[in-house]
Amino acid sequence: MQRRTVLALFGLLAGMAVPAVAAPLRLLNVSYDATREFYLAYDRLFAAHWRATTGEEVRVQQSHGGSGHQARSVIDGLPADVVTLALAYDIDNIAARSGRLPADWQAKLPNNSTPYSSTIVLLVRKGNPKNIRGWEDLVRPGLRVITPNPKTSGGARWNYLAAWAHALDSHDGDEAAAGRFMQQLFANVPVLDTGARAATMTFIQRGIGDVLIAWEAEALLAREQPGGEQVELLLPGLSILAEPPVAVVERNTRRRGTTALARAYLEYLYSPEAQELIAAHHYRPSLPEVAERHEQRFPRMRLQTIEGLGGWDVVHAQHFADGALFDRISRRP
């Protein structure tokens, strides 16, 4: 009798429906070197927002590296749901070469799909022993300048273009003279790392170089890290408005069923909560009321724009295409 009761109980339990536990939704964000810490914090913020809004769990995976290298990885098949890269040219390149997102991707979100901005600054050793005051000092013989490789790093392209903007300005628009300035500058670069974070590590941790050209956000973050007390930040007289854009990789998200989630992930970057987090990680917020609250943290600077230099297509052809100016000036004897 007892055995029959136990068997009946097992049968009843076997027939009962066991509630299924929904697997977390997943996104892959392919980003550039200097955003590691920001997106680690943002992913937690977005996951909490999504859970509160929908009841669903979401896990965001990150991939970081030089922006140009990351773009090539997506073109070659890395299944990114979203890209958050250092410059619009890299996302344009994905659209043109892979068709994984439309050519008008920049019209999909506010501010040409740019939720925050930054600029380019200089880091020097504590006490500024080389007495570096601005761009002109970076071409002095014997000075060692650290900057990553513009062929692989979007941040490096912004570094290069900030220096180029100064060279044009100081030589009354004479491109030949500006080219000679850039050649002198890169003659002082002992190593070209593949990305902005690697260049920062070369300067801070390995102690190589007299000055680092860097994202403002990366420079401010470096000063908070071990060894950061041994460096000082300098603002050049002229720099560039660096605008890192974001985009949904629509062909990938349609296949993975993540389009709505990917759009929400990028749209939430423009929320007041995310904009405050952006400021906390040393990027310049795009939301005016948040930017106003943090204006003391981000000094006004004289900034050139990419449009003022002709736009990315012109800039790429002139400076970064195979055989263009960077290739010519960076050749070692």
Short mmCIF file of C-alpha atoms in Angstrom, two decimals:
data_model
loop_
_atom_site.label_atom_id
_atom_site.label_comp_id
_atom_site.label_asym_id
_atom_site.label_seq_id
_atom_site.Cartn_x
_atom_site.Cartn_y
_atom_site.Cartn_z
CA MET A 1 0.00 0.00 0.00
CA GLN A 2 2.74 2.39 1.00
CA ARG A 3 4.71 1.53 -2.15
CA ARG A 4 1.64 2.21 -4.35
CA THR A 5 1.17 5.58 -2.64
CA VAL A 6 4.78 6.57 -3.26
CA LEU A 7 4.55 5.53 -6.92
CA ALA A 8 1.34 7.49 -7.34
CA LEU A 9 2.99 10.53 -5.82
CA PHE A 10 5.93 10.26 -8.23
CA GLY A 11 3.48 9.98 -11.10
CA LEU A 12 1.64 13.08 -9.96
CA LEU A 13 4.87 15.04 -9.68
CA ALA A 14 6.03 13.85 -13.08
CA GLY A 15 2.81 15.10 -14.61
CA MET A 16 3.05 18.54 -13.09
CA ALA A 17 4.41 21.33 -15.29
CA VAL A 18 7.68 22.74 -13.96
CA PRO A 19 7.93 26.47 -14.69
CA ALA A 20 10.71 27.16 -17.18
CA VAL A 21 13.34 29.70 -16.19
CA ALA A 22 13.85 32.10 -19.08
CA ALA A 23 17.43 32.34 -20.25
CA PRO A 24 18.92 35.84 -20.09
CA LEU A 25 18.81 37.86 -23.28
CA ARG A 26 22.27 38.51 -24.67
CA LEU A 27 23.88 41.35 -26.61
CA LEU A 28 27.38 41.78 -28.00
CA ASN A 29 28.75 45.33 -27.96
CA VAL A 30 31.88 45.72 -30.10
CA SER A 31 33.64 48.83 -28.86
CA TYR A 32 37.02 50.56 -28.85
CA ASP A 33 39.89 50.53 -26.39
CA ALA A 34 39.13 53.43 -24.07
CA THR A 35 35.53 52.52 -23.17
CA ARG A 36 36.12 49.39 -21.08
CA GLU A 37 35.32 50.90 -17.71
CA PHE A 38 32.42 53.00 -18.94
CA TYR A 39 30.56 50.19 -20.66
CA LEU A 40 31.15 47.81 -17.76
CA ALA A 41 29.24 50.30 -15.58
CA TYR A 42 26.68 51.16 -18.28
CA ASP A 43 25.82 47.50 -18.87
CA ARG A 44 24.86 47.15 -15.21
CA LEU A 45 22.77 50.33 -15.39
CA PHE A 46 20.98 49.20 -18.56
CA ALA A 47 20.38 45.67 -17.23
CA ALA A 48 18.68 47.11 -14.14
CA HIS A 49 16.60 49.46 -16.30
CA TRP A 50 15.56 46.63 -18.65
CA ARG A 51 14.66 44.35 -15.73
CA ALA A 52 12.56 47.09 -14.12
CA THR A 53 10.84 47.88 -17.43
CA THR A 54 10.25 44.40 -18.85
CA GLY A 55 11.04 41.89 -16.12
CA GLU A 56 13.63 40.29 -18.39
CA GLU A 57 17.28 39.64 -17.64
CA VAL A 58 19.87 40.83 -20.13
CA ARG A 59 23.59 40.12 -20.29
CA VAL A 60 25.86 42.31 -22.40
CA GLN A 61 29.16 40.95 -23.62
CA GLN A 62 31.92 43.39 -24.54
CA SER A 63 34.67 43.29 -27.12
CA HIS A 64 37.36 45.98 -27.01
CA GLY A 65 40.32 46.87 -29.18
CA GLY A 66 41.56 49.44 -31.63
CA SER A 67 38.53 50.91 -33.42
CA GLY A 68 39.77 50.17 -36.93
CA HIS A 69 40.63 46.60 -35.95
CA GLN A 70 37.20 46.17 -34.36
CA ALA A 71 35.47 47.41 -37.50
CA ARG A 72 37.38 44.90 -39.61
CA SER A 73 36.37 42.11 -37.20
CA VAL A 74 32.68 42.97 -37.66
CA ILE A 75 33.14 43.10 -41.44
CA ASP A 76 34.78 39.66 -41.24
CA GLY A 77 31.86 38.20 -39.30
CA LEU A 78 32.13 39.04 -35.59
CA PRO A 79 28.40 38.90 -34.65
CA ALA A 80 28.06 42.32 -33.03
CA ASP A 81 24.57 43.46 -32.09
CA VAL A 82 25.80 47.02 -31.63
CA VAL A 83 29.01 48.85 -32.42
CA THR A 84 30.21 51.77 -30.28
CA LEU A 85 33.34 52.81 -32.11
CA ALA A 86 35.75 55.73 -31.97
CA LEU A 87 34.83 57.40 -35.25
CA ALA A 88 32.10 57.46 -37.86
CA TYR A 89 34.45 56.36 -40.65
CA ASP A 90 34.81 52.91 -39.06
CA ILE A 91 31.04 52.36 -38.95
CA ASP A 92 30.69 53.73 -42.49
CA ASN A 93 33.30 51.16 -43.49
CA ILE A 94 31.23 48.33 -41.95
CA ALA A 95 28.14 49.56 -43.82
CA ALA A 96 29.94 49.91 -47.15
CA ARG A 97 31.95 46.68 -47.07
CA SER A 98 29.54 44.29 -45.36
CA GLY A 99 26.04 45.73 -45.74
CA ARG A 100 25.37 44.74 -42.12
CA LEU A 101 23.81 48.14 -41.44
CA PRO A 102 22.36 50.85 -43.70
CA ALA A 103 24.38 53.73 -45.10
CA ASP A 104 22.14 56.20 -43.23
CA TRP A 105 22.86 54.63 -39.81
CA GLN A 106 23.89 58.01 -38.39
CA ALA A 107 20.35 59.36 -38.78
CA LYS A 108 18.88 56.69 -36.49
CA LEU A 109 19.79 58.37 -33.16
CA PRO A 110 20.19 61.96 -31.89
CA ASN A 111 23.34 64.03 -32.49
CA ASN A 112 24.30 61.95 -35.54
CA SER A 113 24.23 58.85 -33.30
CA THR A 114 26.80 60.37 -30.95
CA PRO A 115 25.70 60.15 -27.27
CA TYR A 116 28.87 61.77 -25.91
CA SER A 117 32.05 63.48 -27.08
CA SER A 118 35.64 63.91 -25.98
CA THR A 119 38.78 65.66 -27.14
CA ILE A 120 42.54 65.11 -27.25
CA VAL A 121 44.94 66.21 -24.52
CA LEU A 122 48.54 65.64 -23.44
CA LEU A 123 49.92 63.77 -20.43
CA VAL A 124 53.44 64.56 -19.20
CA ARG A 125 55.59 63.30 -16.33
CA LYS A 126 55.08 64.84 -12.89
CA GLY A 127 56.70 68.26 -12.67
CA ASN A 128 56.83 68.42 -16.49
CA PRO A 129 60.61 67.89 -16.59
CA LYS A 130 60.74 68.41 -20.38
CA ASN A 131 58.86 71.74 -20.08
CA ILE A 132 56.23 70.71 -22.63
CA ARG A 133 53.62 73.43 -23.22
CA GLY A 134 51.86 72.38 -26.39
CA TRP A 135 52.05 70.78 -29.81
CA GLU A 136 55.14 72.70 -30.93
CA ASP A 137 57.22 71.08 -28.20
CA LEU A 138 56.38 67.60 -29.49
CA VAL A 139 58.68 68.03 -32.50
CA ARG A 140 61.78 68.92 -30.46
CA PRO A 141 64.69 66.59 -31.27
CA GLY A 142 65.07 63.80 -28.74
CA LEU A 143 61.59 64.10 -27.23
CA ARG A 144 59.74 60.77 -27.04
CA VAL A 145 56.04 60.95 -27.95
CA ILE A 146 53.64 58.07 -27.26
CA THR A 147 50.57 57.66 -29.46
CA PRO A 148 48.97 54.55 -30.98
CA ASN A 149 48.86 53.55 -34.63
CA PRO A 150 46.25 55.37 -36.77
CA LYS A 151 46.04 52.30 -38.99
CA THR A 152 44.43 50.27 -36.18
CA SER A 153 43.20 52.79 -33.60
CA GLY A 154 40.40 55.33 -33.97
CA GLY A 155 41.73 57.22 -30.97
CA ALA A 156 45.07 57.47 -32.74
CA ARG A 157 43.36 59.10 -35.71
CA TRP A 158 41.85 61.71 -33.43
CA ASN A 159 45.33 62.24 -31.90
CA TYR A 160 46.83 62.65 -35.34
CA LEU A 161 44.10 65.02 -36.52
CA ALA A 162 44.37 67.20 -33.40
CA ALA A 163 48.07 67.65 -34.18
CA TRP A 164 47.28 68.20 -37.86
CA ALA A 165 44.73 70.89 -36.98
CA HIS A 166 47.40 72.69 -34.95
CA ALA A 167 49.94 72.33 -37.75
CA LEU A 168 47.56 73.84 -40.30
CA ASP A 169 46.61 76.64 -37.92
CA SER A 170 50.18 77.53 -37.03
CA HIS A 171 51.31 77.45 -40.68
CA ASP A 172 48.42 79.51 -42.10
CA GLY A 173 46.88 76.53 -43.87
CA ASP A 174 50.09 75.53 -45.67
CA GLU A 175 49.63 71.76 -46.03
CA ALA A 176 53.23 71.15 -47.11
CA ALA A 177 54.51 72.85 -43.96
CA ALA A 178 51.93 71.00 -41.87
CA GLY A 179 53.12 67.74 -43.39
CA ARG A 180 56.70 68.50 -42.37
CA PHE A 181 55.50 69.19 -38.83
CA MET A 182 53.73 65.84 -38.72
CA GLN A 183 56.80 64.07 -40.05
CA GLN A 184 58.92 65.59 -37.28
CA LEU A 185 56.33 64.61 -34.68
CA PHE A 186 56.16 60.96 -35.77
CA ALA A 187 59.94 60.78 -35.98
CA ASN A 188 59.74 61.21 -32.20
CA VAL A 189 57.35 58.27 -31.72
CA PRO A 190 59.39 55.24 -30.59
CA VAL A 191 56.54 52.70 -30.67
CA LEU A 192 53.09 52.60 -32.29
CA ASP A 193 50.77 50.52 -30.12
CA THR A 194 47.61 49.08 -31.68
CA GLY A 195 45.15 50.94 -29.44
CA ALA A 196 44.69 53.81 -27.00
CA ARG A 197 44.73 51.63 -23.88
CA ALA A 198 47.95 49.91 -24.93
CA ALA A 199 49.58 53.32 -25.49
CA THR A 200 48.47 54.46 -22.03
CA MET A 201 50.01 51.33 -20.49
CA THR A 202 53.24 51.96 -22.42
CA PHE A 203 53.44 55.46 -20.96
CA ILE A 204 52.18 54.85 -17.40
CA GLN A 205 53.16 51.29 -16.55
CA ARG A 206 56.21 50.75 -18.73
CA GLY A 207 57.47 54.30 -18.20
CA ILE A 208 58.30 54.85 -21.88
CA GLY A 209 58.06 58.33 -23.37
CA ASP A 210 58.04 61.95 -22.26
CA VAL A 211 54.49 62.79 -23.35
CA LEU A 212 51.35 60.81 -24.18
CA ILE A 213 48.76 62.05 -26.69
CA ALA A 214 45.43 60.71 -25.43
CA TRP A 215 41.68 60.95 -25.22
CA GLU A 216 40.68 63.38 -22.48
CA ALA A 217 38.63 60.60 -20.86
CA GLU A 218 41.53 58.15 -21.02
CA ALA A 219 43.96 60.71 -19.59
CA LEU A 220 41.66 61.56 -16.67
CA LEU A 221 41.06 57.87 -15.98
CA ALA A 222 44.81 57.18 -16.08
CA ARG A 223 45.38 59.75 -13.37
CA GLU A 224 43.01 57.79 -11.11
CA GLN A 225 44.83 54.49 -11.64
CA PRO A 226 48.02 53.20 -9.95
CA GLY A 227 50.90 55.33 -11.23
CA GLY A 228 48.57 58.15 -12.19
CA GLU A 229 50.00 60.40 -9.50
CA GLN A 230 53.20 60.50 -11.53
CA VAL A 231 51.66 62.28 -14.52
CA GLU A 232 50.08 65.67 -15.22
CA LEU A 233 47.48 66.73 -17.76
CA LEU A 234 48.06 69.54 -20.26
CA LEU A 235 45.42 71.13 -22.47
CA PRO A 236 46.79 72.13 -25.88
CA GLY A 237 45.84 75.51 -27.30
CA LEU A 238 43.94 73.83 -30.13
CA SER A 239 42.51 70.31 -30.21
CA ILE A 240 39.70 68.48 -31.98
CA LEU A 241 36.10 67.59 -31.20
CA ALA A 242 36.16 63.80 -31.00
CA GLU A 243 32.72 62.28 -31.58
CA PRO A 244 32.51 58.50 -31.05
CA PRO A 245 29.24 57.20 -32.61
CA VAL A 246 27.08 54.14 -32.00
CA ALA A 247 24.93 51.94 -34.25
CA VAL A 248 22.78 48.81 -34.33
CA VAL A 249 24.23 46.15 -36.65
CA GLU A 250 20.82 45.44 -38.13
CA ARG A 251 21.57 42.41 -40.27
CA ASN A 252 23.01 40.63 -37.23
CA THR A 253 20.19 41.61 -34.87
CA ARG A 254 17.49 40.51 -37.30
CA ARG A 255 19.11 37.09 -37.48
CA ARG A 256 19.51 36.88 -33.69
CA GLY A 257 16.11 38.38 -32.83
CA THR A 258 17.71 41.18 -30.79
CA THR A 259 16.80 44.29 -32.80
CA ALA A 260 14.43 45.86 -30.25
CA LEU A 261 16.82 45.13 -27.39
CA ALA A 262 19.82 46.53 -29.29
CA ARG A 263 17.94 49.73 -30.14
CA ALA A 264 16.86 50.16 -26.53
CA TYR A 265 20.46 49.62 -25.37
CA LEU A 266 21.70 52.51 -27.52
CA GLU A 267 18.72 54.78 -26.95
CA TYR A 268 19.18 54.53 -23.18
CA LEU A 269 22.63 56.11 -23.60
CA TYR A 270 20.77 59.41 -24.08
CA SER A 271 18.81 59.11 -20.81
CA PRO A 272 19.68 61.45 -17.91
CA GLU A 273 20.88 58.47 -15.84
CA ALA A 274 23.25 57.25 -18.54
CA GLN A 275 24.45 60.79 -19.30
CA GLU A 276 25.41 61.24 -15.63
CA LEU A 277 27.36 57.99 -15.85
CA ILE A 278 29.03 59.25 -19.02
CA ALA A 279 30.20 62.37 -17.17
CA ALA A 280 31.41 60.27 -14.23
CA HIS A 281 33.63 58.35 -16.66
CA HIS A 282 35.12 61.57 -18.05
CA TYR A 283 33.27 61.74 -21.36
CA ARG A 284 31.43 64.92 -22.28
CA PRO A 285 27.63 64.41 -22.12
CA SER A 286 25.45 65.37 -25.08
CA LEU A 287 22.31 66.10 -23.02
CA PRO A 288 22.48 69.88 -22.42
CA GLU A 289 21.16 69.87 -18.85
CA VAL A 290 23.66 67.19 -17.81
CA ALA A 291 26.52 68.91 -19.64
CA GLU A 292 25.65 72.16 -17.85
CA ARG A 293 25.85 70.48 -14.45
CA HIS A 294 29.35 69.24 -15.23
CA GLU A 295 30.77 72.20 -17.13
CA GLN A 296 33.43 72.81 -14.45
CA ARG A 297 34.83 69.33 -15.07
CA PHE A 298 35.20 69.86 -18.79
CA PRO A 299 36.97 73.12 -19.59
CA ARG A 300 36.05 74.91 -22.77
CA MET A 301 38.70 74.49 -25.43
CA ARG A 302 39.30 75.69 -28.93
CA LEU A 303 38.30 72.66 -31.01
CA GLN A 304 38.53 71.88 -34.70
CA THR A 305 35.81 69.62 -36.16
CA ILE A 306 36.13 66.80 -38.64
CA GLU A 307 33.84 68.75 -40.98
CA GLY A 308 36.27 71.67 -40.76
CA LEU A 309 38.97 69.35 -42.10
CA GLY A 310 36.80 68.22 -45.02
CA GLY A 311 34.87 65.26 -43.54
CA TRP A 312 35.93 61.67 -43.02
CA ASP A 313 36.09 60.65 -46.67
CA VAL A 314 38.48 63.51 -47.47
CA VAL A 315 40.49 63.01 -44.28
CA HIS A 316 40.86 59.26 -44.83
CA ALA A 317 42.00 59.65 -48.44
CA GLN A 318 44.46 62.39 -47.51
CA HIS A 319 45.93 60.88 -44.36
CA PHE A 320 45.10 57.23 -43.64
CA ALA A 321 44.55 55.35 -46.90
CA ASP A 322 47.37 53.13 -48.10
CA GLY A 323 50.14 55.37 -49.42
CA ALA A 324 48.58 58.54 -47.96
CA LEU A 325 50.35 61.08 -45.74
CA PHE A 326 50.60 58.96 -42.60
CA ASP A 327 52.27 56.13 -44.51
CA ARG A 328 54.75 58.54 -46.04
CA ILE A 329 55.70 60.38 -42.85
CA SER A 330 55.87 57.28 -40.64
CA ARG A 331 58.40 55.37 -42.70
CA ARG A 332 61.52 54.68 -40.72
CA PRO A 333 64.89 55.15 -42.43
#
